[in-house]
Tab-separated table of C-alpha atoms and ligand atoms in Angstrom:
chain	number	residue	atom	x	y	z
J	1	MET	CA	0.000	0.000	0.000
J	2	GLY	CA	2.967	2.307	-0.221
J	3	HIS	CA	4.738	4.594	2.201
J	4	VAL	CA	3.092	7.507	3.995
J	5	VAL	CA	5.519	10.018	5.469
J	6	VAL	CA	4.083	12.484	7.986
J	7	ILE	CA	6.180	15.534	8.848
J	8	GLY	CA	5.330	17.008	12.250
J	9	ALA	CA	4.882	14.734	15.270
J	10	GLY	CA	2.299	16.949	16.966
J	11	GLN	CA	-1.455	16.758	17.415
J	12	ALA	CA	-2.296	16.440	13.711
J	13	GLY	CA	0.621	14.159	12.812
J	14	SER	CA	-0.138	11.757	15.627
J	15	SER	CA	-3.867	11.698	14.814
J	16	CYS	CA	-3.139	11.039	11.150
J	17	VAL	CA	-0.888	8.028	11.692
J	18	ALA	CA	-3.244	6.524	14.280
J	19	LYS	CA	-6.203	6.895	11.942
J	20	LEU	CA	-4.305	5.350	9.040
J	21	ARG	CA	-3.678	2.160	11.021
J	22	ASN	CA	-7.151	2.247	12.514
J	23	SER	CA	-8.597	2.380	8.995
J	24	GLY	CA	-6.605	-0.677	7.903
J	25	PHE	CA	-3.645	0.945	6.165
J	26	ASP	CA	-0.988	-1.766	6.132
J	27	GLY	CA	1.794	0.010	4.247
J	28	LYS	CA	4.779	1.728	5.754
J	29	ILE	CA	4.276	4.796	7.978
J	30	THR	CA	7.009	7.183	9.089
J	31	LEU	CA	6.278	10.020	11.513
J	32	ILE	CA	9.004	12.663	11.757
J	33	GLY	CA	9.202	15.311	14.480
J	34	ALA	CA	11.630	18.155	15.104
J	35	GLU	CA	11.071	17.959	18.864
J	36	THR	CA	12.580	15.172	20.946
J	37	ALA	CA	9.359	14.476	22.866
J	38	PRO	CA	6.844	12.019	21.429
J	39	PRO	CA	3.568	13.652	20.305
J	40	TYR	CA	1.988	15.556	23.209
J	41	GLN	CA	-0.922	17.879	23.935
J	42	ARG	CA	-0.079	21.576	23.950
J	43	PRO	CA	-3.135	23.049	25.764
J	44	PRO	CA	-1.934	22.066	29.271
J	45	LEU	CA	1.375	23.844	28.622
J	46	SER	CA	-0.236	27.175	29.501
J	47	LYS	CA	-2.629	25.638	32.028
J	48	ALA	CA	-2.315	22.617	34.340
J	49	TYR	CA	1.243	21.621	33.333
J	50	LEU	CA	2.654	25.120	33.893
J	51	LEU	CA	0.790	25.237	37.187
J	52	GLY	CA	2.491	22.005	38.208
J	53	GLU	CA	-0.786	20.109	38.405
J	54	MET	CA	-0.148	17.689	35.552
J	55	GLU	CA	2.588	15.092	35.149
J	56	LEU	CA	4.726	15.011	32.016
J	57	GLU	CA	3.533	11.504	31.081
J	58	ARG	CA	-0.061	12.698	31.001
J	59	LEU	CA	0.851	15.187	28.285
J	60	TYR	CA	1.732	12.425	25.838
J	61	LEU	CA	-1.030	11.736	23.371
J	62	ARG	CA	-0.248	8.021	23.187
J	63	PRO	CA	2.228	5.760	24.970
J	64	LEU	CA	5.453	5.110	23.060
J	65	SER	CA	4.464	1.456	22.829
J	66	PHE	CA	1.508	2.467	20.662
J	67	TYR	CA	3.789	3.503	17.798
J	68	GLN	CA	5.849	0.319	18.111
J	69	ASP	CA	2.776	-1.911	18.311
J	70	GLN	CA	1.264	-0.189	15.277
J	71	ASN	CA	4.493	-0.521	13.326
J	72	ILE	CA	4.869	3.226	12.932
J	73	THR	CA	8.459	4.374	12.537
J	74	MET	CA	9.093	7.527	14.541
J	75	ILE	CA	12.057	9.776	13.925
J	76	LEU	CA	12.243	12.395	16.673
J	77	GLY	CA	14.519	15.329	17.367
J	78	ASP	CA	15.360	15.707	13.704
J	79	PRO	CA	13.661	18.346	11.559
J	80	VAL	CA	13.113	17.670	7.875
J	81	HIS	CA	15.077	20.240	5.908
J	82	SER	CA	14.259	19.201	2.395
J	83	VAL	CA	11.265	17.979	0.397
J	84	ASP	CA	11.515	17.235	-3.309
J	85	ALA	CA	8.105	16.697	-4.865
J	86	SER	CA	9.436	15.624	-8.273
J	87	SER	CA	11.362	12.651	-6.861
J	88	LYS	CA	8.865	12.265	-3.953
J	89	THR	CA	11.637	12.316	-1.378
J	90	VAL	CA	12.295	13.964	1.946
J	91	ILE	CA	15.653	14.261	3.639
J	92	VAL	CA	15.890	13.840	7.397
J	93	GLY	CA	19.327	13.667	8.960
J	94	LYS	CA	21.338	11.473	6.607
J	95	GLN	CA	18.325	9.488	5.400
J	96	VAL	CA	16.544	10.006	2.110
J	97	LEU	CA	12.985	8.682	2.375
J	98	THR	CA	10.800	8.061	-0.635
J	99	TYR	CA	7.063	8.569	-0.104
J	100	ASP	CA	3.888	7.746	-1.946
J	101	ASP	CA	1.906	10.214	0.141
J	102	LEU	CA	3.345	13.023	2.235
J	103	VAL	CA	1.396	14.754	5.001
J	104	LEU	CA	2.574	18.179	6.152
J	105	ALA	CA	1.499	18.557	9.779
J	106	THR	CA	4.127	21.123	10.660
J	107	GLY	CA	1.968	23.301	12.917
J	108	SER	CA	2.977	26.874	13.567
J	109	ASN	CA	5.689	29.043	15.085
J	110	PRO	CA	5.162	31.616	17.803
J	111	ARG	CA	5.865	35.202	16.789
J	112	ARG	CA	8.855	36.547	18.684
J	113	LEU	CA	9.915	40.084	19.459
J	114	PRO	CA	12.708	41.410	17.285
J	115	ALA	CA	16.164	41.604	18.858
J	116	SER	CA	16.128	45.367	18.215
J	117	ILE	CA	13.547	45.770	21.013
J	118	GLY	CA	15.062	43.234	23.370
J	119	GLY	CA	13.465	40.053	22.043
J	120	ASP	CA	16.760	38.186	22.354
J	121	LEU	CA	17.415	39.080	26.009
J	122	GLY	CA	17.604	36.293	28.567
J	123	GLY	CA	14.381	35.789	30.517
J	124	VAL	CA	12.125	36.421	27.504
J	125	TYR	CA	9.954	33.408	26.719
J	126	VAL	CA	7.332	32.154	24.279
J	127	VAL	CA	4.812	29.406	25.082
J	128	ARG	CA	4.737	26.864	22.291
J	129	THR	CA	6.727	23.768	23.156
J	130	LEU	CA	7.421	21.599	26.160
J	131	ASN	CA	10.980	22.969	26.109
J	132	ASP	CA	9.675	26.537	26.212
J	133	VAL	CA	7.576	25.786	29.268
J	134	ASP	CA	10.178	23.663	31.056
J	135	SER	CA	12.690	26.463	30.650
J	136	MET	CA	10.367	29.216	31.952
J	137	GLU	CA	8.816	27.215	34.800
J	138	PRO	CA	11.660	27.855	37.305
J	139	GLU	CA	10.934	31.588	36.948
J	140	PHE	CA	7.465	31.089	38.422
J	141	THR	CA	8.341	31.815	42.028
J	142	GLU	CA	6.334	33.936	44.425
J	143	ASP	CA	6.654	37.715	44.192
J	144	LYS	CA	8.610	37.718	40.916
J	145	ARG	CA	7.436	40.371	38.483
J	146	VAL	CA	6.372	39.057	35.103
J	147	LEU	CA	5.390	41.120	32.098
J	148	ILE	CA	3.086	39.391	29.646
J	149	ILE	CA	2.990	40.872	26.183
J	150	GLY	CA	-0.268	40.109	24.384
J	151	GLY	CA	-3.793	39.704	25.718
J	152	GLY	CA	-4.908	36.714	23.663
J	153	TYR	CA	-5.812	33.347	25.174
J	154	ILE	CA	-2.214	32.161	25.609
J	155	GLY	CA	-1.133	35.376	27.338
J	156	LEU	CA	-4.174	35.383	29.597
J	157	GLU	CA	-3.725	31.735	30.540
J	158	ALA	CA	-0.065	32.346	31.413
J	159	ALA	CA	-1.138	35.404	33.437
J	160	ALA	CA	-3.652	33.296	35.366
J	161	VAL	CA	-1.046	30.645	36.210
J	162	ALA	CA	1.462	33.303	37.282
J	163	ALA	CA	-1.087	35.081	39.486
J	164	LYS	CA	-2.139	31.768	41.056
J	165	LYS	CA	1.502	31.117	41.903
J	166	GLY	CA	1.790	34.459	43.658
J	167	LEU	CA	3.723	36.407	41.029
J	168	LYS	CA	3.111	40.084	40.326
J	169	VAL	CA	1.634	40.125	36.852
J	170	THR	CA	1.343	42.959	34.349
J	171	LEU	CA	-0.228	42.191	30.979
J	172	VAL	CA	-0.013	44.696	28.132
J	173	GLU	CA	-2.269	44.566	25.108
J	174	MET	CA	-1.733	47.093	22.376
J	175	ALA	CA	-5.280	46.805	21.001
J	176	ASP	CA	-8.075	48.686	22.773
J	177	ARG	CA	-9.055	45.583	24.701
J	178	ILE	CA	-7.813	42.087	25.509
J	179	LEU	CA	-9.118	39.339	23.189
J	180	GLN	CA	-10.061	41.974	20.613
J	181	ARG	CA	-9.026	39.781	17.665
J	182	VAL	CA	-11.081	36.795	18.768
J	183	ALA	CA	-13.980	37.841	20.979
J	184	CYS	CA	-16.709	40.420	21.603
J	185	PRO	CA	-16.361	43.281	24.125
J	186	GLU	CA	-18.594	41.364	26.559
J	187	THR	CA	-16.154	38.434	26.668
J	188	SER	CA	-13.217	40.851	26.999
J	189	ASP	CA	-14.975	42.572	29.916
J	190	PHE	CA	-15.639	39.219	31.570
J	191	PHE	CA	-11.964	38.208	31.479
J	192	ARG	CA	-10.648	41.669	32.366
J	193	ASN	CA	-12.788	41.608	35.513
J	194	LEU	CA	-11.713	38.071	36.312
J	195	HIS	CA	-8.013	38.900	36.030
J	196	GLN	CA	-8.278	42.175	37.897
J	197	SER	CA	-10.123	40.452	40.734
J	198	HIS	CA	-7.063	38.195	41.067
J	199	GLY	CA	-4.657	41.112	41.132
J	200	VAL	CA	-3.433	40.989	37.528
J	201	GLU	CA	-2.699	44.432	36.136
J	202	ILE	CA	-4.227	44.666	32.670
J	203	VAL	CA	-2.960	47.535	30.514
J	204	GLU	CA	-4.947	47.968	27.295
J	205	GLY	CA	-4.386	50.259	24.343
J	206	VAL	CA	-0.696	50.342	25.200
J	207	GLY	CA	2.011	48.418	23.424
J	208	LEU	CA	5.537	47.491	24.299
J	209	ASP	CA	8.127	49.938	23.105
J	210	ARG	CA	11.111	47.836	24.179
J	211	LEU	CA	12.466	45.470	26.754
J	212	THR	CA	15.602	46.619	28.527
J	213	GLY	CA	18.409	44.872	30.363
J	214	ASP	CA	22.024	43.898	30.163
J	215	GLY	CA	22.011	40.395	28.708
J	216	ARG	CA	18.877	39.601	30.671
J	217	VAL	CA	15.576	41.473	30.759
J	218	SER	CA	15.180	43.749	33.790
J	219	GLY	CA	12.702	46.323	32.575
J	220	ALA	CA	10.284	47.444	29.918
J	221	VAL	CA	9.324	50.727	28.336
J	222	LEU	CA	5.696	50.865	27.241
J	223	SER	CA	4.405	52.829	24.262
J	224	ASP	CA	2.957	55.493	26.592
J	225	GLY	CA	6.440	56.112	27.990
J	226	ARG	CA	5.841	54.276	31.247
J	227	GLU	CA	8.842	52.311	32.539
J	228	ILE	CA	8.403	49.186	34.626
J	229	GLU	CA	10.766	46.762	36.311
J	230	VAL	CA	10.372	43.103	35.413
J	231	ASP	CA	12.094	39.862	36.324
J	232	PHE	CA	11.042	38.020	33.193
J	233	ALA	CA	8.681	38.374	30.220
J	234	ILE	CA	6.361	36.133	28.263
J	235	VAL	CA	5.506	36.958	24.669
J	236	GLY	CA	2.076	35.797	23.468
J	237	VAL	CA	1.546	37.725	20.261
J	238	GLY	CA	0.244	35.035	17.967
J	239	ILE	CA	1.637	32.437	15.643
J	240	THR	CA	2.486	32.017	12.001
J	241	PRO	CA	1.862	28.763	10.129
J	242	SER	CA	4.952	26.668	9.333
J	243	ILE	CA	4.991	26.726	5.569
J	244	GLU	CA	8.692	26.522	4.668
J	245	LEU	CA	8.663	22.866	3.558
J	246	ALA	CA	5.423	23.349	1.639
J	247	GLU	CA	6.961	26.271	-0.223
J	248	MET	CA	10.015	24.179	-0.993
J	249	ALA	CA	7.763	21.467	-2.401
J	250	GLY	CA	5.971	24.004	-4.609
J	251	CYS	CA	2.624	23.981	-2.741
J	252	THR	CA	0.398	27.043	-3.070
J	253	ILE	CA	0.426	29.167	0.081
J	254	GLU	CA	-2.567	31.242	1.100
J	255	ASN	CA	-2.622	32.110	4.808
J	256	GLY	CA	-0.993	28.726	5.415
J	257	ILE	CA	-0.698	25.722	3.137
J	258	ARG	CA	-3.651	25.869	0.791
J	259	THR	CA	-5.657	22.648	0.613
J	260	ASP	CA	-8.825	21.621	-1.152
J	261	ALA	CA	-11.825	20.365	0.818
J	262	GLN	CA	-10.231	16.927	1.048
J	263	GLY	CA	-6.967	18.166	2.538
J	264	ALA	CA	-4.904	17.817	-0.662
J	265	THR	CA	-2.423	20.586	-1.436
J	266	SER	CA	-1.808	21.888	-4.942
J	267	VAL	CA	1.025	19.329	-5.360
J	268	ASP	CA	0.175	15.753	-6.225
J	269	GLY	CA	0.641	13.338	-3.306
J	270	ILE	CA	1.082	16.071	-0.680
J	271	TRP	CA	-1.562	16.730	1.977
J	272	ALA	CA	-1.710	19.188	4.875
J	273	ALA	CA	-3.563	19.293	8.192
J	274	GLY	CA	-3.698	21.224	11.453
J	275	ASP	CA	-2.461	24.730	12.278
J	276	CYS	CA	-0.458	24.960	9.040
J	277	ALA	CA	-3.363	24.303	6.631
J	278	SER	CA	-5.926	26.715	5.182
J	279	PHE	CA	-9.031	25.124	3.746
J	280	PRO	CA	-12.368	26.069	2.135
J	281	TYR	CA	-15.060	27.119	4.610
J	282	ARG	CA	-18.507	28.549	3.850
J	283	GLY	CA	-17.523	30.056	0.537
J	284	GLY	CA	-14.254	31.456	1.903
J	285	ARG	CA	-11.059	30.008	3.297
J	286	ILE	CA	-9.852	29.744	6.888
J	287	ARG	CA	-7.072	28.345	8.996
J	288	LEU	CA	-7.890	27.164	12.502
J	289	GLU	CA	-5.531	26.955	15.452
J	290	SER	CA	-7.180	24.379	17.673
J	291	VAL	CA	-6.886	20.809	18.838
J	292	PRO	CA	-10.303	19.642	17.574
J	293	ASN	CA	-9.479	20.963	14.094
J	294	ALA	CA	-6.038	19.326	14.082
J	295	ILE	CA	-7.562	15.960	14.991
J	296	ASP	CA	-10.552	16.069	12.636
J	297	GLN	CA	-8.608	17.358	9.653
J	298	ALA	CA	-5.734	14.909	10.124
J	299	GLU	CA	-8.121	11.972	10.438
J	300	LEU	CA	-9.907	13.074	7.298
J	301	VAL	CA	-6.605	13.253	5.420
J	302	ALA	CA	-5.808	9.709	6.589
J	303	GLU	CA	-9.145	8.482	5.262
J	304	ASN	CA	-8.639	10.307	1.976
J	305	ILE	CA	-5.181	8.783	1.532
J	306	MET	CA	-7.093	5.486	1.773
J	307	GLY	CA	-9.367	6.693	-1.043
J	308	ALA	CA	-12.438	7.882	0.892
J	309	ALA	CA	-12.695	11.150	-1.111
J	310	LYS	CA	-14.499	12.864	1.796
J	311	ASP	CA	-14.832	16.632	2.200
J	312	TYR	CA	-13.899	18.295	5.478
J	313	VAL	CA	-16.844	19.781	7.332
J	314	ALA	CA	-15.239	21.871	10.069
J	315	LYS	CA	-17.106	22.088	13.359
J	316	PRO	CA	-15.014	24.746	15.087
J	317	TRP	CA	-14.793	24.724	18.865
J	318	PHE	CA	-12.177	25.775	21.372
J	319	TRP	CA	-11.644	26.159	25.103
J	320	SER	CA	-9.557	28.138	27.572
J	321	ASP	CA	-8.992	27.724	31.327
J	322	GLN	CA	-8.250	30.791	33.443
J	323	PHE	CA	-8.457	30.756	37.250
J	324	ASP	CA	-11.680	28.916	38.063
J	325	VAL	CA	-13.308	29.676	34.725
J	326	LYS	CA	-13.625	27.210	31.887
J	327	LEU	CA	-14.455	29.063	28.702
J	328	GLN	CA	-15.880	26.936	25.897
J	329	ILE	CA	-16.392	28.402	22.454
J	330	ALA	CA	-18.607	26.914	19.755
J	331	GLY	CA	-18.584	28.161	16.165
J	332	LEU	CA	-16.721	31.078	14.619
J	333	ASN	CA	-17.836	34.637	15.260
J	334	ILE	CA	-16.424	36.141	12.042
J	335	GLY	CA	-18.773	38.877	10.760
J	336	TYR	CA	-21.032	39.085	13.852
J	337	ASP	CA	-23.088	42.235	14.285
J	338	SER	CA	-24.773	41.663	17.653
J	339	VAL	CA	-24.238	39.750	20.883
J	340	VAL	CA	-26.835	38.439	23.327
J	341	THR	CA	-25.722	37.897	26.918
J	342	ARG	CA	-27.352	35.096	28.867
J	343	ALA	CA	-26.651	35.067	32.592
J	344	GLY	CA	-25.435	31.771	33.992
J	345	ASP	CA	-26.745	29.519	36.732
J	346	LYS	CA	-24.206	30.862	39.227
J	347	ALA	CA	-23.642	34.571	39.792
J	348	GLY	CA	-20.920	35.836	37.476
J	349	ASP	CA	-21.124	32.973	34.984
J	350	ALA	CA	-22.500	33.822	31.559
J	351	SER	CA	-22.676	32.939	27.897
J	352	PHE	CA	-22.347	35.319	24.967
J	353	TRP	CA	-24.221	34.479	21.757
J	354	TYR	CA	-22.932	36.013	18.509
J	355	TYR	CA	-25.381	36.777	15.712
J	356	LYS	CA	-25.096	38.055	12.181
J	357	GLY	CA	-28.588	39.371	11.503
J	358	ASP	CA	-30.768	36.536	12.780
J	359	GLU	CA	-28.160	33.846	12.226
J	360	LEU	CA	-26.404	32.370	15.267
J	361	LEU	CA	-22.670	32.167	14.523
J	362	ALA	CA	-20.922	31.349	17.789
J	363	VAL	CA	-21.249	31.058	21.563
J	364	ASP	CA	-18.665	31.899	24.250
J	365	ALA	CA	-19.726	30.028	27.388
J	366	ALA	CA	-17.950	30.857	30.657
J	367	ASN	CA	-18.566	28.093	33.212
J	368	GLU	CA	-21.744	27.332	31.279
J	369	PRO	CA	-21.219	23.877	29.744
J	370	ARG	CA	-24.916	23.464	28.956
J	371	ALA	CA	-25.006	26.729	27.010
J	372	PHE	CA	-21.929	25.523	25.103
J	373	MET	CA	-23.526	22.165	24.264
J	374	VAL	CA	-26.799	23.713	23.171
J	375	GLY	CA	-25.041	26.431	21.161
J	376	LYS	CA	-22.775	23.895	19.492
J	377	ARG	CA	-25.677	21.686	18.481
J	378	LEU	CA	-27.617	24.666	17.154
J	379	ILE	CA	-24.682	25.979	15.119
J	380	GLU	CA	-23.793	22.582	13.705
J	381	SER	CA	-27.368	21.986	12.618
J	382	GLY	CA	-27.691	25.497	11.170
J	383	LYS	CA	-30.490	26.495	13.584
J	384	SER	CA	-30.788	29.994	15.053
J	385	PRO	CA	-33.112	30.642	17.990
J	386	ALA	CA	-34.688	34.099	18.246
J	387	LYS	CA	-32.425	36.441	20.192
J	388	GLU	CA	-35.173	37.361	22.682
J	389	ARG	CA	-35.516	33.700	23.667
J	390	VAL	CA	-31.751	33.318	24.197
J	391	GLY	CA	-31.621	36.306	26.508
J	392	ASP	CA	-34.757	35.281	28.432
J	393	LEU	CA	-33.815	33.164	31.454
J	394	SER	CA	-37.376	31.857	31.740
J	395	VAL	CA	-36.732	30.020	28.455
J	396	GLU	CA	-34.898	26.776	29.234
J	397	LEU	CA	-31.655	26.288	27.341
J	398	LYS	CA	-32.755	22.898	26.030
J	399	SER	CA	-35.922	24.290	24.557
J	400	LEU	CA	-33.800	26.506	22.287
J	401	LEU	CA	-33.044	23.348	20.325
J	402	LYS	CA	-36.667	22.981	19.283
L	1	FAD	P1	1.605	21.091	16.520
L	1	FAD	O1	0.902	20.369	17.618
L	1	FAD	O2	2.297	22.350	16.843
L	1	FAD	O3	2.640	20.067	15.867
L	1	FAD	C1	3.476	20.427	14.808
L	1	FAD	C2	4.790	19.729	14.977
L	1	FAD	O4	5.526	19.781	13.757
L	1	FAD	C3	5.703	20.371	16.025
L	1	FAD	O5	6.087	19.445	16.997
L	1	FAD	C4	6.898	20.846	15.216
L	1	FAD	O6	8.113	20.770	15.922
L	1	FAD	C5	6.869	19.881	14.046
L	1	FAD	N1	7.607	20.355	12.869
L	1	FAD	C6	7.532	21.574	12.288
L	1	FAD	N2	8.389	21.633	11.238
L	1	FAD	C7	9.011	20.445	11.166
L	1	FAD	C8	10.010	19.896	10.320
L	1	FAD	N3	10.551	20.587	9.316
L	1	FAD	N4	10.429	18.623	10.529
L	1	FAD	C9	9.890	17.888	11.547
L	1	FAD	N5	8.946	18.370	12.385
L	1	FAD	C10	8.507	19.620	12.203
L	1	FAD	N6	-6.073	24.529	21.210
L	1	FAD	C11	-7.304	24.265	21.720
L	1	FAD	O7	-8.153	23.773	20.994
L	1	FAD	N7	-7.592	24.541	23.029
L	1	FAD	C12	-6.674	25.068	23.877
L	1	FAD	O8	-6.960	25.296	25.048
L	1	FAD	C13	-5.374	25.330	23.381
L	1	FAD	N8	-4.408	25.797	24.186
L	1	FAD	C14	-3.134	25.958	23.700
L	1	FAD	C15	-2.132	26.352	24.568
L	1	FAD	C16	-0.820	26.500	24.102
L	1	FAD	C17	0.264	26.902	25.054
L	1	FAD	C18	-0.533	26.275	22.737
L	1	FAD	C19	0.878	26.450	22.230
L	1	FAD	C20	-1.527	25.879	21.869
L	1	FAD	C21	-2.833	25.719	22.337
L	1	FAD	N9	-3.869	25.305	21.500
L	1	FAD	C22	-5.117	25.055	22.005
L	1	FAD	C23	-3.617	25.123	20.055
L	1	FAD	C24	-3.341	23.679	19.721
L	1	FAD	O9	-2.405	23.131	20.607
L	1	FAD	C25	-2.839	23.593	18.292
L	1	FAD	O10	-3.853	24.108	17.450
L	1	FAD	C26	-2.516	22.166	17.888
L	1	FAD	O11	-1.439	21.673	18.635
L	1	FAD	C27	-2.185	22.096	16.406
L	1	FAD	O12	-1.723	20.835	16.077
L	1	FAD	P2	-0.675	20.650	14.870
L	1	FAD	O13	-0.372	19.201	14.808
L	1	FAD	O14	-1.185	21.351	13.684
L	1	FAD	O15	0.601	21.447	15.349
């Protein structure tokens, strides 16, 4: 049945190889990863693992024995530097591997601060890999002052862990409000209040001018001229898809590696899945940065390598844990023009329902798992309850499904 080579031993890569075997693929499978760790989950890196509440072994997606038992060759700690689509070969270390199908599951890279503004100083971290988190964890000691640059989910989660561990936390967000790129003002307000109630200083509408220090960061100058002292800094300013190998192979790039609905790139025999792939969605094209997408897309690619010819129907959802709040997000809010707030069962909990006209697009549910489930089912079945009913607490959540 040929040889499938998967580059990227992360969430998508691991899901793809498991699904191939699970679907009866009995050819050769090679999974190649740049990191030395076997495939692991990233979400706990900014949550329970950073907090010290999760063991390393529990991060691993599957035990090492799984790959041996399934006859999957894993090459770890060795990035692929070269892909040649005309000879269908990849080079890893000193090996030249010939593939029949190649899956690019290369994920994404965190944006870093340029060296010109102190991005290369010691004590400046990003949160992407196990190595990143293991190297910053010793800094998390009581009373240290941490500056977090970027008020997206990763920055806010790191801020929550730091505050819980007794650090003095300042978070700067250059947009007018935290979460501006991904959420409505109501959700931003909810998380601003949450963080402030735990002593996190949130500075919005102010960027970082530069980090200062002699070899190691010791201060920061903000765009409003304010100078602060810091012991270390965490940069959470987004990611860019890893497209270098795809470019080398001649694949079309469009906000990530462009695929068709089945996960095939523009180059014969090359597929892409996960954070690195952009795919058709509701008449447009999107790229999602989430675990559920990485799994679903990678499994679909595995099935299509086996000849299923199935289209990907994305069912976007996401979550974030901060302090004692579990946020669950169903759908995508792109293009929303109104938001309905529904108070939760417990004081302070709430869900925020995004509409475009009368169409329900997405739900942010903070400690409201039932609102998330109902919203998700509604969105996936294309149903939109009237806004008045959503906001009316005398209307039971379940009855919105009817
Ligand atoms: P990855 O899991 O990043 O795997 C890609 C792998 O490819 C990497 O290991 C990389 O080293 C490897 N690679 C790249 N280039 C090469 C090469 N040339 N040769 C060999 N290997 C290569 N999502 C959620 O849904 N919920 C959350 O709460 C959540 N929290 C997150 C918290 C953190 C701190 C981070 C970093 C991410 C979080 N995400 C969350 C996002 C989620 O983890 C990603 O969307 C998901 O991991 C994407 O899977 P992937 O396989 O596409 O990429």
